[in-house]
PDB file of C-alpha atoms in Angstrom:
ATOM      1  CA  MET A   6     141.412 -27.789  -7.680  1.00 48.00           C
ATOM      2  CA  SER A   7     138.683 -29.813 -10.390  1.00 65.00           C
ATOM      3  CA  ILE A   8     136.410 -27.949 -12.432  1.00 76.00           C
ATOM      4  CA  LEU A   9     132.710 -28.744 -11.916  1.00 83.00           C
ATOM      5  CA  ARG A  10     130.799 -29.838 -14.709  1.00 88.00           C
ATOM      6  CA  ASP A  11     127.447 -28.560 -15.219  1.00 91.00           C
ATOM      7  CA  LEU A  12     125.452 -31.552 -15.502  1.00 93.00           C
ATOM      8  CA  ARG A  13     122.239 -30.603 -16.555  1.00 94.00           C
ATOM      9  CA  GLY A  14     120.324 -32.189 -19.267  1.00 94.00           C
ATOM     10  CA  GLN A  15     122.460 -35.166 -19.505  1.00 94.00           C
ATOM     11  CA  VAL A  16     121.683 -38.248 -19.109  1.00 92.00           C
ATOM     12  CA  PHE A  17     123.388 -41.530 -17.130  1.00 90.00           C
ATOM     13  CA  GLY A  18     121.384 -44.349 -18.016  1.00 85.00           C
ATOM     14  CA  ARG A  19     117.966 -44.042 -16.592  1.00 86.00           C
ATOM     15  CA  LEU A  20     118.943 -40.781 -14.427  1.00 91.00           C
ATOM     16  CA  THR A  21     118.514 -37.240 -16.306  1.00 94.00           C
ATOM     17  CA  ALA A  22     120.635 -34.541 -14.031  1.00 96.00           C
ATOM     18  CA  ILE A  23     118.084 -31.929 -13.333  1.00 96.00           C
ATOM     19  CA  LYS A  24     120.453 -29.234 -11.008  1.00 96.00           C
ATOM     20  CA  LEU A  25     123.086 -29.440  -8.547  1.00 95.00           C
ATOM     21  CA  GLU A  26     122.203 -30.019  -5.155  1.00 95.00           C
ATOM     22  CA  ARG A  27     125.145 -29.476  -3.349  1.00 94.00           C
ATOM     23  CA  ILE A  28     128.554 -29.527  -2.364  1.00 94.00           C
ATOM     24  CA  THR A  29     129.889 -31.487   0.308  1.00 92.00           C
ATOM     25  CA  HIS A  30     133.339 -31.992   1.037  1.00 91.00           C
ATOM     26  CA  GLY A  31     134.389 -31.448  -2.407  1.00 89.00           C
ATOM     27  CA  HIS A  32     132.557 -33.334  -4.608  1.00 93.00           C
ATOM     28  CA  ALA A  33     128.925 -32.478  -5.730  1.00 94.00           C
ATOM     29  CA  TYR A  34     125.865 -33.922  -5.684  1.00 96.00           C
ATOM     30  CA  TRP A  35     123.058 -33.130  -8.644  1.00 96.00           C
ATOM     31  CA  LEU A  36     119.846 -33.249  -8.387  1.00 97.00           C
ATOM     32  CA  CYS A  37     118.046 -36.452 -10.871  1.00 96.00           C
ATOM     33  CA  GLN A  38     115.207 -37.794 -12.517  1.00 95.00           C
ATOM     34  CA  CYS A  39     114.713 -41.289 -13.146  1.00 91.00           C
ATOM     35  CA  GLU A  40     112.497 -42.508 -15.685  1.00 87.00           C
ATOM     36  CA  CYS A  41     110.634 -44.439 -12.373  1.00 87.00           C
ATOM     37  CA  GLY A  42     109.525 -40.910 -11.884  1.00 89.00           C
ATOM     38  CA  GLU A  43     111.540 -40.842  -8.571  1.00 91.00           C
ATOM     39  CA  ARG A  44     114.231 -38.237  -7.760  1.00 95.00           C
ATOM     40  CA  PRO A  45     117.444 -39.015  -6.642  1.00 95.00           C
ATOM     41  CA  VAL A  46     120.808 -37.021  -5.553  1.00 96.00           C
ATOM     42  CA  VAL A  47     123.554 -38.364  -6.895  1.00 95.00           C
ATOM     43  CA  ARG A  48     127.216 -37.556  -6.665  1.00 95.00           C
ATOM     44  CA  GLY A  49     128.021 -36.455 -10.025  1.00 94.00           C
ATOM     45  CA  THR A  50     131.655 -38.805 -10.029  1.00 93.00           C
ATOM     46  CA  LEU A  51     129.172 -41.358  -9.996  1.00 93.00           C
ATOM     47  CA  LEU A  52     126.798 -40.628 -12.474  1.00 93.00           C
ATOM     48  CA  THR A  53     129.985 -39.660 -15.084  1.00 92.00           C
ATOM     49  CA  THR A  54     131.876 -42.672 -14.534  1.00 90.00           C
ATOM     50  CA  GLY A  55     128.541 -45.532 -14.833  1.00 85.00           C
ATOM     51  CA  ARG A  56     128.517 -46.891 -11.376  1.00 87.00           C
ATOM     52  CA  THR A  57     124.854 -44.863 -11.065  1.00 88.00           C
ATOM     53  CA  VAL A  58     122.587 -45.609 -14.218  1.00 85.00           C
ATOM     54  CA  SER A  59     119.318 -45.921 -11.979  1.00 86.00           C
ATOM     55  CA  CYS A  60     117.195 -44.788  -8.667  1.00 88.00           C
ATOM     56  CA  GLY A  61     117.183 -48.778  -7.902  1.00 83.00           C
ATOM     57  CA  CYS A  62     114.873 -49.252 -10.178  1.00 83.00           C
ATOM     58  CA  TRP A  63     117.051 -51.337 -12.869  1.00 74.00           C
ATOM     59  CA  ARG A  64     116.686 -54.294 -10.092  1.00 72.00           C
ATOM     60  CA  ALA A  65     113.237 -54.945 -11.030  1.00 73.00           C
ATOM     61  CA  ASP A  66     113.946 -54.809 -14.453  1.00 71.00           C
ATOM     62  CA  PRO A  67     113.146 -58.317 -16.386  1.00 74.00           C
ATOM     63  CA  ASP A  68     115.744 -58.234 -18.140  1.00 71.00           C
ATOM     64  CA  VAL A  69     118.766 -57.258 -15.030  1.00 70.00           C
ATOM     65  CA  ARG A  70     117.202 -59.750 -13.169  1.00 71.00           C
ATOM     66  CA  ARG A  71     117.169 -62.021 -16.311  1.00 74.00           C
ATOM     67  CA  ALA A  72     121.136 -60.963 -16.220  1.00 72.00           C
ATOM     68  CA  ALA A  73     121.653 -61.983 -12.688  1.00 70.00           C
ATOM     69  CA  ARG A  74     120.127 -65.667 -12.841  1.00 73.00           C
ATOM     70  CA  GLU A  75     122.584 -66.015 -15.677  1.00 75.00           C
ATOM     71  CA  GLN A  76     125.340 -64.833 -13.728  1.00 77.00           C
ATOM     72  CA  VAL A  77     125.864 -61.574 -16.489  1.00 77.00           C
ATOM     73  CA  PRO A  78     129.423 -60.287 -14.981  1.00 81.00           C
ATOM     74  CA  ALA A  79     128.125 -56.762 -12.996  1.00 76.00           C
ATOM     75  CA  ARG A  80     129.723 -54.290 -15.691  1.00 77.00           C
ATOM     76  CA  ARG A  81     127.500 -55.847 -18.294  1.00 76.00           C
ATOM     77  CA  ARG A  82     124.398 -56.007 -16.137  1.00 72.00           C
ATOM     78  CA  ARG A  83     124.627 -51.870 -15.634  1.00 73.00           C
ATOM     79  CA  GLN A  84     125.557 -51.986 -19.202  1.00 75.00           C
ATOM     80  CA  ILE A  85     121.924 -53.464 -19.692  1.00 71.00           C
ATOM     81  CA  ALA A  86     119.964 -50.913 -17.071  1.00 70.00           C
ATOM     82  CA  ARG A  87     121.700 -47.762 -18.551  1.00 69.00           C
ATOM     83  CA  MET A  88     120.113 -49.640 -21.949  1.00 69.00           C
ATOM     84  CA  GLY A  89     116.281 -49.387 -20.347  1.00 57.00           C
ATOM     85  CA  ALA A  90     113.782 -50.995 -22.472  1.00 48.00           C
ATOM     86  CA  ARG A  91     116.344 -50.401 -25.347  1.00 52.00           C
ATOM     87  CA  ALA A  92     118.462 -53.613 -24.143  1.00 49.00           C
ATOM     88  CA  ARG A  93     119.660 -55.964 -26.345  1.00 51.00           C
ATOM     89  CA  TRP A  94     120.542 -59.739 -25.443  1.00 48.00           C
ATOM     90  CA  GLY A  95     122.920 -59.805 -28.453  1.00 51.00           C
ATOM     91  CA  GLY A  96     127.238 -59.645 -27.888  1.00 46.00           C
TER      92      GLY A  96
END
């Protein structure tokens, strides 16, 4: 049995964990606040592993769209999305 980590107040990309919403089938789901104002419920492991970094609004971000056009690998696009407005195109 694993220990539930308290993610309240932690920032994951553009998402900030607000409160534990529910536990379903052994997975914790967190209510989050996105920088764009949306409030998605996200599985905790997706937050802590970096697989989910926004409510989906990052796809509209010009830096992320540019990265997709230039065929930047998905891992780097998620990194750009995590950085939000602070994204840098160097190295």
